[in-house]
Structure formats: C-alpha cells, structure tokens
Coordinates of C-alpha atoms and ligand atoms in Angstrom, one line a residue:
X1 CA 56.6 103.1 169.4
X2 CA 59.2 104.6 167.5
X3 CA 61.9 102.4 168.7
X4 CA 60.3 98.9 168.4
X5 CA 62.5 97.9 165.5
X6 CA 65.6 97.9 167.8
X7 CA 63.1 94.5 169.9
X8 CA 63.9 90.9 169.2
X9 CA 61.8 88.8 167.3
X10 CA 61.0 86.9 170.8
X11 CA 59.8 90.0 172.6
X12 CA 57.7 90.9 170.1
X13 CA 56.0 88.2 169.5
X14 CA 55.0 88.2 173.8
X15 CA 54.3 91.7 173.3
X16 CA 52.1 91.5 170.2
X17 CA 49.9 88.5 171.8
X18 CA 50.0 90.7 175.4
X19 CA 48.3 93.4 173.2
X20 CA 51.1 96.2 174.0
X21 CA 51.3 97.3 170.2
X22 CA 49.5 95.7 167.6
X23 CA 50.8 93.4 164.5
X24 CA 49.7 96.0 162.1
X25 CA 52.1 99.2 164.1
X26 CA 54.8 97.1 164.8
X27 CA 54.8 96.1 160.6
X28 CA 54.2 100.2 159.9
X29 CA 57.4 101.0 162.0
X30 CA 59.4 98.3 160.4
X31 CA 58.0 99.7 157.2
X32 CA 59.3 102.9 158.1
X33 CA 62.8 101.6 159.1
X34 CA 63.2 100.0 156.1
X35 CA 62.7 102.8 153.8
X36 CA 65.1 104.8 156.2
X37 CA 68.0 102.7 155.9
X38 CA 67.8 100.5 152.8
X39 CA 69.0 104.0 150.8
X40 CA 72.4 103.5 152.4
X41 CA 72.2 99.9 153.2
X42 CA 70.9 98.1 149.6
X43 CA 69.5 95.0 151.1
X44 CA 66.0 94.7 149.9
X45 CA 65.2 94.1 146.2
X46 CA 61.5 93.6 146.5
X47 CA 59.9 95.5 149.5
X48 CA 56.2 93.0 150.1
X49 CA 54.9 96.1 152.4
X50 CA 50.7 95.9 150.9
X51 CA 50.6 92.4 152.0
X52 CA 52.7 92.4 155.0
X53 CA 50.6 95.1 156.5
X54 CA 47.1 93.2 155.3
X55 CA 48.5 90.2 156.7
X56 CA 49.2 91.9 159.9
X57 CA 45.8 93.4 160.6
X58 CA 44.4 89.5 160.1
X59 CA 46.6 88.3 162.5
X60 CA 45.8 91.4 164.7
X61 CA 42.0 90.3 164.3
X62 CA 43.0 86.3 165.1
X63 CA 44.1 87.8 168.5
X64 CA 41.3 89.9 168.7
X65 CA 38.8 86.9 168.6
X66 CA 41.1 85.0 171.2
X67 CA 42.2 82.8 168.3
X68 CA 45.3 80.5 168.6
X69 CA 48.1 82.6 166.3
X70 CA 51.3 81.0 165.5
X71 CA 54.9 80.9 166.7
X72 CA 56.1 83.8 164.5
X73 CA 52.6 85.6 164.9
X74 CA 53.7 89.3 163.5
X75 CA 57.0 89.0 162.9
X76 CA 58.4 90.5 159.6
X77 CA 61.0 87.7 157.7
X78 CA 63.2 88.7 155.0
X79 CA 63.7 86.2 152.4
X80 CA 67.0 85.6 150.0
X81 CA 65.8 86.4 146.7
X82 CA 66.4 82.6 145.2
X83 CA 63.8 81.2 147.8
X84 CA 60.3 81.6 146.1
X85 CA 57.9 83.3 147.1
X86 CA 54.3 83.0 145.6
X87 CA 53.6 86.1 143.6
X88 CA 56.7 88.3 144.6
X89 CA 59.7 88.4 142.2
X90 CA 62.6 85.8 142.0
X91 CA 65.9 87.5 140.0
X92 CA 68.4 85.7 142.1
X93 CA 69.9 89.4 141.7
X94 CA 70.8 88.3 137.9
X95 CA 69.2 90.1 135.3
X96 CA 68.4 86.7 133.9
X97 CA 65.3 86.8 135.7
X98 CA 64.4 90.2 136.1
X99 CA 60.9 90.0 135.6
X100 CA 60.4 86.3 136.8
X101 CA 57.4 86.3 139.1
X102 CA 57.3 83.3 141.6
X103 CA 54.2 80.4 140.7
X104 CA 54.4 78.8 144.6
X105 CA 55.7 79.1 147.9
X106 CA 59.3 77.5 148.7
X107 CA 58.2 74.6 151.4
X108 CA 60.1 77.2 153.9
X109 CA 58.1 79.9 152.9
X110 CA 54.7 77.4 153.5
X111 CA 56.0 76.6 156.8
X112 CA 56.8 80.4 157.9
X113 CA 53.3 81.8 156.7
X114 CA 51.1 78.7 158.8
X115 CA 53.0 79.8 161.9
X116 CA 52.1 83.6 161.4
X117 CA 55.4 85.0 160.1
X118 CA 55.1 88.1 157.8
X119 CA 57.4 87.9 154.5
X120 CA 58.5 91.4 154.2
X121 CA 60.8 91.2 150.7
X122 CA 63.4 89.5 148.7
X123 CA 67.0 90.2 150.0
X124 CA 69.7 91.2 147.7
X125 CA 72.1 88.6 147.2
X126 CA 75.6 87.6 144.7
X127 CA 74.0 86.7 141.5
X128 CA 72.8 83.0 141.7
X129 CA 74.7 82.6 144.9
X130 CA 77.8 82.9 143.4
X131 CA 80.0 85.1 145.6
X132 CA 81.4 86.2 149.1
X133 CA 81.1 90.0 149.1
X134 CA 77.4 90.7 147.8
X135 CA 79.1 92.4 145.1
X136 CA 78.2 90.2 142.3
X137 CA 74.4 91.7 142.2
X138 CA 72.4 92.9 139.3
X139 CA 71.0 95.2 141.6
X140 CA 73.9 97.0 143.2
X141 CA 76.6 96.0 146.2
X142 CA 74.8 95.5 149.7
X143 CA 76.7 97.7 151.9
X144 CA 78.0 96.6 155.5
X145 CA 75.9 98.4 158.1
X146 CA 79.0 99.0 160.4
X147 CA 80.7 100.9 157.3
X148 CA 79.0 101.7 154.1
X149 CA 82.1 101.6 152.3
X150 CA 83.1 98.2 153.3
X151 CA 81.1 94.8 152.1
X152 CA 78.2 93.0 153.7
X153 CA 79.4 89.8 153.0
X154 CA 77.9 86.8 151.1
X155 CA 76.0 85.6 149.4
X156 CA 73.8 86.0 151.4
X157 CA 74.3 90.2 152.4
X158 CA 71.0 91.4 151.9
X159 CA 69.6 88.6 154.6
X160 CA 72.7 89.7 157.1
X161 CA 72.6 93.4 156.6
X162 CA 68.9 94.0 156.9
X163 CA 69.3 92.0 160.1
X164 CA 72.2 93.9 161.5
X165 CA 71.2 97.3 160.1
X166 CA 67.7 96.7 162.7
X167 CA 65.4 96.6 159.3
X168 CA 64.2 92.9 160.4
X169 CA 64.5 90.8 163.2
X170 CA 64.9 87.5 161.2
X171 CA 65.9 86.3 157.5
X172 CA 66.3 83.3 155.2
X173 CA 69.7 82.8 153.5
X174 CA 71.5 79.7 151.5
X175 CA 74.7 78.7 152.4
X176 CA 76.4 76.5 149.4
X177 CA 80.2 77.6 151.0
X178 CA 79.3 79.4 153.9
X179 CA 77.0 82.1 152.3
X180 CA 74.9 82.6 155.6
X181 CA 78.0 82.6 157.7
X182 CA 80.2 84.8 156.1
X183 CA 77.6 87.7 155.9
X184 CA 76.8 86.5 159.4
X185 CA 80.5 87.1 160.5
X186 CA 81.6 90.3 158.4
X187 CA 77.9 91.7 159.6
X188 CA 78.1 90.4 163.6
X189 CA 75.0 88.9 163.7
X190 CA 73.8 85.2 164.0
X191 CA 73.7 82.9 161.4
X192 CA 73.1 79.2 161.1
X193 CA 73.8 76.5 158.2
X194 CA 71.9 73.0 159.4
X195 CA 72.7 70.0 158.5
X196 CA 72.2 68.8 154.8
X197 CA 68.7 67.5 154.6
X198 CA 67.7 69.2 157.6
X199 CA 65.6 71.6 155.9
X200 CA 63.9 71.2 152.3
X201 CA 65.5 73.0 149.2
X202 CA 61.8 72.7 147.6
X203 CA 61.6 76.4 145.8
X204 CA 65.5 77.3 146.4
X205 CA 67.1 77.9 143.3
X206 CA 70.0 75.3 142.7
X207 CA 73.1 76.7 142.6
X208 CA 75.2 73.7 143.9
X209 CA 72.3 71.0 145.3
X210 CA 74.8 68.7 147.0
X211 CA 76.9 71.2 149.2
X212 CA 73.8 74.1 149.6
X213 CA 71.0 74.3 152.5
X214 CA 68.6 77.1 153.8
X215 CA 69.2 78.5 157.4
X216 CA 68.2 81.5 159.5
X217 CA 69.7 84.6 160.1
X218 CA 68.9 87.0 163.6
X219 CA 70.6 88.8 166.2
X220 CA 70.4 86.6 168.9
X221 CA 70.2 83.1 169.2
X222 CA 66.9 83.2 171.1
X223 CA 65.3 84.4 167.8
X224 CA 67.1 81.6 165.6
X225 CA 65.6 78.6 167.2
X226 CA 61.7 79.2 166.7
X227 CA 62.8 80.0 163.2
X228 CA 65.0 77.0 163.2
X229 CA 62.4 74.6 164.3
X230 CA 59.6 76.1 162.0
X231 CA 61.2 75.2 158.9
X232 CA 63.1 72.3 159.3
X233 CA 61.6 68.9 158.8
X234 CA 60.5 66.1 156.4
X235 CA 59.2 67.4 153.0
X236 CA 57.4 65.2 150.3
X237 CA 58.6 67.4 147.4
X238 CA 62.1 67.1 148.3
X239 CA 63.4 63.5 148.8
X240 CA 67.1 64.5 150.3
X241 CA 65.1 65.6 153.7
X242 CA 65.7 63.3 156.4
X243 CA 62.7 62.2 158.9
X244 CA 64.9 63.1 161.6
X245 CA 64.2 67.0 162.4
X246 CA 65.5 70.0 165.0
X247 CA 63.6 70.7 167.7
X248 CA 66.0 72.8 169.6
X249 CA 65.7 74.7 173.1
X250 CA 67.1 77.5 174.9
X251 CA 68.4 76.4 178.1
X252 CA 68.3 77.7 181.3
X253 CA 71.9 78.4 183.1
X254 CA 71.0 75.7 185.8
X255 CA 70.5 73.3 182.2
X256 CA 73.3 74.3 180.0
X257 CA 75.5 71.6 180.1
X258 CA 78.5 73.0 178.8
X259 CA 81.0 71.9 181.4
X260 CA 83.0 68.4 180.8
X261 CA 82.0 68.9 176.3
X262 CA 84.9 68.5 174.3
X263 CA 85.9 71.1 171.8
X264 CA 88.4 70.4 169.1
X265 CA 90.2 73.5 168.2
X266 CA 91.3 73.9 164.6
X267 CA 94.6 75.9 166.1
X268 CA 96.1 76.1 162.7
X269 CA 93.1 78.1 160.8
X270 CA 93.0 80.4 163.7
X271 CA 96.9 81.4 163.4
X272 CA 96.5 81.8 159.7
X273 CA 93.8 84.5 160.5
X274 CA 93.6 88.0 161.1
X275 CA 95.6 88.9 164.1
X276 CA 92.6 90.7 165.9
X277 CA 90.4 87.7 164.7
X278 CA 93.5 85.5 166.5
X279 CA 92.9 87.1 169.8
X280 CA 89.4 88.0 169.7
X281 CA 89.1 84.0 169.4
X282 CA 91.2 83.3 172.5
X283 CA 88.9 85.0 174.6
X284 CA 86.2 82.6 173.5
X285 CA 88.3 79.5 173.9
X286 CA 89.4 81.0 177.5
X287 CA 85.5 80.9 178.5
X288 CA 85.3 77.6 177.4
X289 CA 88.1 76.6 179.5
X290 CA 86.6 78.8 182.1
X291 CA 83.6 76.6 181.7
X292 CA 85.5 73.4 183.0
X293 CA 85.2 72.2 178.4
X294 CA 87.9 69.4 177.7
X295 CA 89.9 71.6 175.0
X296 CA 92.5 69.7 172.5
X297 CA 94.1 71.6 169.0
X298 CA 93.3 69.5 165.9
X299 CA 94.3 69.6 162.6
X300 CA 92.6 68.1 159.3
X301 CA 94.7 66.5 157.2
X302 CA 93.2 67.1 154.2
X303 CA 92.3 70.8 154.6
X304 CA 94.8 71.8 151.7
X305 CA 92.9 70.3 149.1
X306 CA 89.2 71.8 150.4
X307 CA 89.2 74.6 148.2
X308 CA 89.7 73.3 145.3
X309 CA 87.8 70.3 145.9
X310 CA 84.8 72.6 146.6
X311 CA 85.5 74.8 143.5
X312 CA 85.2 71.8 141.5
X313 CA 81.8 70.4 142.8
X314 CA 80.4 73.6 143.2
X315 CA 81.1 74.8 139.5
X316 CA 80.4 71.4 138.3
X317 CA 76.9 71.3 139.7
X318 CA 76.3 75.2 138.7
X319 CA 77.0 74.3 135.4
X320 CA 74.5 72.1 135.0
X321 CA 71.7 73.6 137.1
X322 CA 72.1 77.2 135.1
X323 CA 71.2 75.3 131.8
X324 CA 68.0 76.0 132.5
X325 CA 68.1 79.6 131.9
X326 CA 68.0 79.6 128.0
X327 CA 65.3 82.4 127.4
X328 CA 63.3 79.4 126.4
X329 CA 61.9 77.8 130.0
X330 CA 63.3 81.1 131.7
X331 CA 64.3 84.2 131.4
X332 CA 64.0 87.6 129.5
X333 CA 61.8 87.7 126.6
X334 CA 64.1 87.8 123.5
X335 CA 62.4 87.7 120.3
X336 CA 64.6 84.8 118.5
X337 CA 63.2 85.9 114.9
X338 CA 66.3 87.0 112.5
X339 CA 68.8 85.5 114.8
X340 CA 70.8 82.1 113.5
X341 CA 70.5 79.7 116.8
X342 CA 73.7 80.0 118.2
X343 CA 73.6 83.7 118.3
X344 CA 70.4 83.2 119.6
X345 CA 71.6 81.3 122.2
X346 CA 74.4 83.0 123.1
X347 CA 72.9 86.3 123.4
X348 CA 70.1 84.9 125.5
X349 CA 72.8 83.3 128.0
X350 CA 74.7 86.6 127.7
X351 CA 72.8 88.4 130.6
X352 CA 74.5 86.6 133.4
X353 CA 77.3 88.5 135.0
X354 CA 81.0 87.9 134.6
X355 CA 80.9 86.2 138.2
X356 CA 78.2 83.5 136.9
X357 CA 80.2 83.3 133.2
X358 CA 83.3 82.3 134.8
X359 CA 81.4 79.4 136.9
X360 CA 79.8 77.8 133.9
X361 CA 82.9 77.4 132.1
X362 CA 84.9 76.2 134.9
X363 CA 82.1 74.0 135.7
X364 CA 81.6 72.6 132.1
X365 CA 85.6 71.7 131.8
X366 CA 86.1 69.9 134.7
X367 CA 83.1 67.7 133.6
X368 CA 84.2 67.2 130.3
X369 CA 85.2 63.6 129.0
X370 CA 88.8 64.2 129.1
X371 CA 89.1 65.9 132.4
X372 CA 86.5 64.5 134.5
X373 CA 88.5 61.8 136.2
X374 CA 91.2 64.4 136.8
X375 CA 89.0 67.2 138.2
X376 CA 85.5 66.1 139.5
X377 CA 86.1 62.1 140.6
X378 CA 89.3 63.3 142.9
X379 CA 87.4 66.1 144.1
X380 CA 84.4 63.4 145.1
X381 CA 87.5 62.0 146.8
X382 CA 88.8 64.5 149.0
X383 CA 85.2 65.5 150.1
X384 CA 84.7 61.7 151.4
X385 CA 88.2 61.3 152.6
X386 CA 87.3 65.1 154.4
X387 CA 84.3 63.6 155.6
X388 CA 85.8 60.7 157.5
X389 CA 88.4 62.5 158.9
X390 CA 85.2 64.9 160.6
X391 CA 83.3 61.3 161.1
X392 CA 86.6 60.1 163.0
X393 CA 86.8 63.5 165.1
X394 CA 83.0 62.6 166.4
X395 CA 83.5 60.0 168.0
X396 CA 85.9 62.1 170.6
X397 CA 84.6 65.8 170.3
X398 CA 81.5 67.6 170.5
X399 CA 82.3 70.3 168.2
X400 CA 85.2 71.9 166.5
X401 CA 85.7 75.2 167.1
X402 CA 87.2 77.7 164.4
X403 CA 87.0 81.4 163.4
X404 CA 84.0 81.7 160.6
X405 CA 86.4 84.0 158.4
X406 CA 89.9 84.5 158.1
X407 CA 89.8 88.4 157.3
X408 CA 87.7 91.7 158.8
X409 CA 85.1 93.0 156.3
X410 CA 87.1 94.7 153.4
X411 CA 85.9 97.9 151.0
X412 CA 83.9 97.2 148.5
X413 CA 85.8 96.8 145.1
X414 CA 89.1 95.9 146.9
X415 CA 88.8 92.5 145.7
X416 CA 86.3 92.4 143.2
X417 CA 89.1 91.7 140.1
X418 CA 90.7 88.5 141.9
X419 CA 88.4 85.9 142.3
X420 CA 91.0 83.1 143.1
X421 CA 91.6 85.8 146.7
X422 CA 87.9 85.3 147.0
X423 CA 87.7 81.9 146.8
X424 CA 90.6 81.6 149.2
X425 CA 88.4 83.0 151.9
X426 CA 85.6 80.2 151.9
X427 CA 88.3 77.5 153.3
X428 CA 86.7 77.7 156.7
X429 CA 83.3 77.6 155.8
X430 CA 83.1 75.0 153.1
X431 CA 84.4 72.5 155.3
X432 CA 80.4 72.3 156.2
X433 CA 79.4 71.7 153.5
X434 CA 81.6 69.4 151.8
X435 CA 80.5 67.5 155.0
X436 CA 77.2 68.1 155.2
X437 CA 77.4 69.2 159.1
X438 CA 75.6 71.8 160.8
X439 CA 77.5 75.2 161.4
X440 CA 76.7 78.1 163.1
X441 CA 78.7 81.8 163.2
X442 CA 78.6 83.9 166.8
X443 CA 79.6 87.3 166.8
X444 CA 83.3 87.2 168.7
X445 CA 83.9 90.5 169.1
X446 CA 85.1 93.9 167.0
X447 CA 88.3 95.3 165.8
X448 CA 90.1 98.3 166.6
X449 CA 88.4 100.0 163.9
X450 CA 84.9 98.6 164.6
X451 CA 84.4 95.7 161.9
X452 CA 82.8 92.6 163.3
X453 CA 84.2 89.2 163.3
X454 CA 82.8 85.8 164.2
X455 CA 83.7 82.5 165.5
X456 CA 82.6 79.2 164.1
X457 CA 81.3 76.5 165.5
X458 CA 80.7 72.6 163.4
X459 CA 78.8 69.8 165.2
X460 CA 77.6 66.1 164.6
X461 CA 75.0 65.9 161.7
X462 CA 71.7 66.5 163.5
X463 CA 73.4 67.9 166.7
X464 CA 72.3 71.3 166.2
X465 CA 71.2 71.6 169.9
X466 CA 74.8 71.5 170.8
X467 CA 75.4 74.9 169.1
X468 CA 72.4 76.6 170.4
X469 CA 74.0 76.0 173.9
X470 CA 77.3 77.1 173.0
X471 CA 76.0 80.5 171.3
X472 CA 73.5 81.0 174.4
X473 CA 76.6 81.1 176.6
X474 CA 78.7 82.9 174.2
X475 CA 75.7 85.2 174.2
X476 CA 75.2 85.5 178.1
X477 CA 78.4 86.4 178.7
X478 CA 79.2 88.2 175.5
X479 CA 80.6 92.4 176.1
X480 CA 80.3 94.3 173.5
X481 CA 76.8 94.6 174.0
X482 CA 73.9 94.5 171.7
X483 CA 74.3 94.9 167.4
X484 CA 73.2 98.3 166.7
X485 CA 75.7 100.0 164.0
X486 CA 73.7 103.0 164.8
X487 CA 71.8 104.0 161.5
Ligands
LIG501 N1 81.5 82.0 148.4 C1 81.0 80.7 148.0 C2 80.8 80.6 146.6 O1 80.9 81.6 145.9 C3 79.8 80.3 148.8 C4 78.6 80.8 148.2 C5 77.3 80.3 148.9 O2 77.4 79.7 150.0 N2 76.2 80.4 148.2 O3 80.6 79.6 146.0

C-alpha cells in the first residue's frame, strides 16, 4: 500500500475499478506523500486534501453500486495556481491575490471533475506566469526534485516537480513561452503544450492570451493522453477554441507508424546547446534513423529575431491584462481613505514582484504612440513571417525535432539578477507559441551529474497524435529507466 504513489495514473485507475485498493487509500497515501516531500520540494500552495478524500469515498461508493465512473475515476490532479478552481484559492503566487477565493471552475477543471479526476491543490508557480525558474513566487522557489539546490523550472514548477518528485501522477500547467516544457525538461518528466485553441483558456488567468495555452504534465505519455483528450475541445465561453479536437491513442508496436515520417532537425539550436544536451540528443535522432525516419537539418531563417519578437507580445499583452488588479475589481483590501489617488494607486499596484514590475513597463512602452510601430507592429511581423516559414516546413516534414532547453537545470539564485540570460533561454520554446503549434518535451536522458534534460518535438496544428507516437517510442526504448529522484 505504502508504495502506490510510485504507480501511473493508468494503473491506478485499472486497479481502483478492479477493486485492488480503494479511491479513498490510494488519496490517503498520496496525502501522506505529499506532506512528506512538499517540505523539501515547495510545489503545492493550496493542499485540497478534505475534499479530495470526500470525493474519493463517492467515487469508491459509485463503484460499489456498479456505477459507470469516469476516465480519471480516483486519480489526484494538481492544478497551476492561475487555473480556477471553485472555492480553493487563486494567488497566481503574487501577493496581489493572496486571499482571492475562486467564484467557478476553469472549463478544464469542469471537464476533469465529470470524468472522476480528484483536484488535489494549486501548484506553485512564477508570479502571473512570468518566469523560467519558479523563482519569481510569492510563496517561495519550487525546488528541483533531482537537487534541492537547483531550480524546478518554469513557470510552471510546482505542476513539474510534484509530478517528478512522485507527489501526483498528473498536473495542469500554462505554457505562454514554454512554461510546461521547460519545467518538463529541467524536471525529466512529460509535458505537453497543444495547439492554440485546442483547449479552452475559460478560468486561466491571462498573462499573454495570444501566445498562452493549458496542457498536461505526467511521467509517462500513457498518462498524458486520457488527460489530453479530457480537456481539450470546443467551449462556448471561450470563442478562440476550435471545433476540431484531440482524440489521441497509444499505439501498439505493430501500429506505430514511425518508419518512412520525416523529421526536420533544427541542427543549429542543438550545437548551440549544452554539450551533454548535444549528445544526449544524438542518441535520439540515431533511433529515429534506426527507425528507417527520413532525417534532414533545417534552419529558420528568422529564429534571431524570436526572442525579442516574443518579449514584445508577451509584455505588450501582460500589460494590459494585469490592469485589472487595481485593489478595486481585485486584490488586497486597502483602505483608500487619507490616501490622494495616485498614491493610492500606486501603492495598491505596489504588491507585484519586481519580475511582474518590469513586464508592465516594458509592456506599456512598446505600446505607446510613439513606439508602437517600432516595437509591437514588427514584432506582429516576425511572428507571421515565423509562422510561414513553420507553414512552409509542413508541407515536407512531420515534425521538427529540437532539444526543449538549451542549458541543464541551474542553482537557484544563479540567475535570478539577469533577466535578459533568462529570457535568452525561452528561444526554443517560444517558437510554439509564436506559432501556435503543438509541442511536446520527452525526457532525453541525464548528465554526468544527474540533472535531466529533454528533447523537443513541434508538429502540424492539430497533429498532436504524431507526438504521442514519437514519445511512445522514445519511451519504449528509453534507458535510464523510470523518474524516481528518490525522495
Ligand atoms: N519564460 C517565459 C516568460 O517568462 C514563458 C512563461 C510561460 O510560458 N508562462 O514569459
């Protein structure tokens, strides 16, 4: 009993309807694992643990009664803590919203509860989104399972780490610039970023609505696609979904069709990287050759301008999303009596972190009259002149194959004074979401000194089934067995 956190999300769900444990002691030892670890770890910032147990004894007592359960039926699901979730806090780790208590359910959230799935907590995050290293967090640094000194990732740590650290098969994280990803990669577990529109942003908190999407986060890729095809779909209450949805499958070896797909290798990006990343890749692309692929290095002409272009759009749409938090529609309670408006104001907006600060006014000069044309219109123009170039590269690949980070996890703090190095690191994951295309991270191996890495791979818009079958045979053949950073 003891050990049933270390099970997939898959396995459990076979063993919970078999009646080998029950809903309600597989959510008691996850309880248990959670309050063991997170000390070390940092990833939760609101543990759900009343209602996830009372939710697990009804499911328990659905099976009971030979009652149809759903597709998630007992599995515990962490959720980034900008996703709402009806009656649990919402800080988007800023103290800004400290004591903001969700009104409704994200439409994700909806779709995970009618199939069964058990929201555990709220997963630390950068504040608002805004990040690459979890650092950025009113609530403290998540911490990389594979070495507590060393960062998680991010934005989205909290939703890696408690996946890799064995405190939850599954979680929910956004990736604006490769915030699922990233963590994904620095944390060597699976993450996913689907295509824009894919899945609804009804009840994500906006940090940058035109580049940012929910995905799922697990260990293996069997446990990504029930998530995967749970959430994603049409929604009424957001109007960028798309009517065209994921059903994805896990194919057998006599099904995978892997052989004679054609893989465009962005050669470049890998030689700029790591030098254990560099190899560690290699051995991936030699499978692929293995695997009879058509293999061709590609370049993207534009790739120089990506960062900036994304730095632009991103701040630009931040800035004008986080207007919002005034103190007035939300926020802390701060009694304006005695204070002159502007001081009002600006002690109200004065809780956001330096990491947030910074955004806003990058955000609000590049859209000012003077510099727009300069700033946001040619950044417009390199994401579309980006986006043909990928358009172009579709009609002769399948998918283009990269590493998901340039650089090993680093120690926390190492980088934490130079953003502009931070920002650097996103180049081969905003690609993505400049395009809107799908993107998923694979763990690819480990270093020398045991940090994880991952490689990358981008498909067609809507093509996610194509990097299912790629991670299930990077998966099946993978050797450095299964994540356990032994905590
Ligand atoms: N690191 C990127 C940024 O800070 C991406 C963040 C994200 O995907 N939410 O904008």
């Amino acid at each position: 009993m003891k050990e049933l956190f270390k099970l997939p999300a898959n396995v459990v769900i076979t063993k919970i309807k078999n009646g080998e444990f029950t809903a309600e002691e597989y959510i008691s030892v996850i309880i248990e694992r959670i309050n063991k670890t997170d000390i070390k770890i940092n990833s939760f910032i609101t543990k759900n643990f009343e209602n996830a147990l009372e939710k697990s004894k009804k499911i328990d007592q659905k099976i009971q009664k030979g009652e149809k359960t759903g597709n998630l039926a007992g599995i515990p699901i962490g959720i980034k803590d900008n996703i709402n979730v009806k009656g649990l806090k919402n800080t988007c780790a800023s103290k800004m919203l400290s004591d903001y208590v969700s009104p409704f359910n994200a439409t994700v959230v909806e779709r995970i509860e009618k199939q069964d799935g058990i929201i555990i907590g709220k997963l630390n995050m950068d504040e608002f989104g805004m990040g690459s290293t979890s650092e950025f967090s009113a609530y403290g640094p998540v911490r990389n399972p594979w070495n507590i000194d060393y960062v998680a990732g991010g934005s989205s740590g909290g939703s890696a780490a408690a996946v890799s650290s064995l405190q939850i098969p599954i979680s929910l994280g956004s990736d604006t610039g490769g915030s699922i990803r990233c963590p994904s990669s620095f944390c060597s577990v699976v993450g996913l970023k689907p295509t824009y529109g894919s899945i609804s942003r009804n009840g994500l908190v906006s940090y940058s609505n035109s580049l940012e999407q929910i995905g799922p986060i697990a260990r293996t890729i069997f446990d990504i696609v029930p998530i995967l095809n749970t959430i994603s779909g049409e929604d009424i209450n957001d109007n960028t979904t798309s009517d065209l949805r994921n059903d994805c499958i896990i194919k057998s070896d006599e099904q995978l069709q892997i052989s004679r797909l054609k893989v465009g290798i962005l050669s470049d990006l890998i030689q700029s990287s790591d030098s254990q990343i560099v190899s560690g890749i290699q051995q991936k692309i030699d499978l692929l050759e293995k695997h009879h692929c058509y293999l061709e290095n590609i370049k993207i002409s534009m790739i120089d301008f990506a960062v900036a272009s994304y730095y632009i759009i991103a701040t630009a749409e931040a800035s004008s999303n986080l207007s919002r938090f005034d103190n007035i529609r939300y926020g802390y309670t701060l009694n304006p009596e005695g204070y002159e408006w502007t001081t009002y104001f600006s002690k109200a907006r004065s809780l956001f972190g330096d990491e947030v600060k910074r955004r806003i006014l990058l955000g609000s000069y590049v859209l000012s009259a003077g510099y727009f044309g300069k700033y946001y219109a040619k950044a417009q123009l390199v994401r579309s002149l980006i986006r043909n170039e990928f358009e172009n590269l579709f009609k002769k690949f399948d998918v283009i194959l990269l590493p998901t980070m340039p650089v090993l996890p680093f120690k926390l703090g190492e980088k934490i004074s130079n953003p502009v190095d931070i920002y650097n690191l996103d180049l081969f994951t905003i690609i993505a979401n400049l395009t809107g295309l799908p993107a998923i991270s694979i763990p690819a191996g480990f270093s020398k000194e045991g940090f994880p890495f991952g490689v990358q791979l981008i498909t067609n818009a809507f093509d996610e089934q194509k990097l299912v079958d790629f991670a299930v045979l990077f998966e099946r053949t993978s050797n450095y067995g299964e994540c356990d950073p032994g905590l």
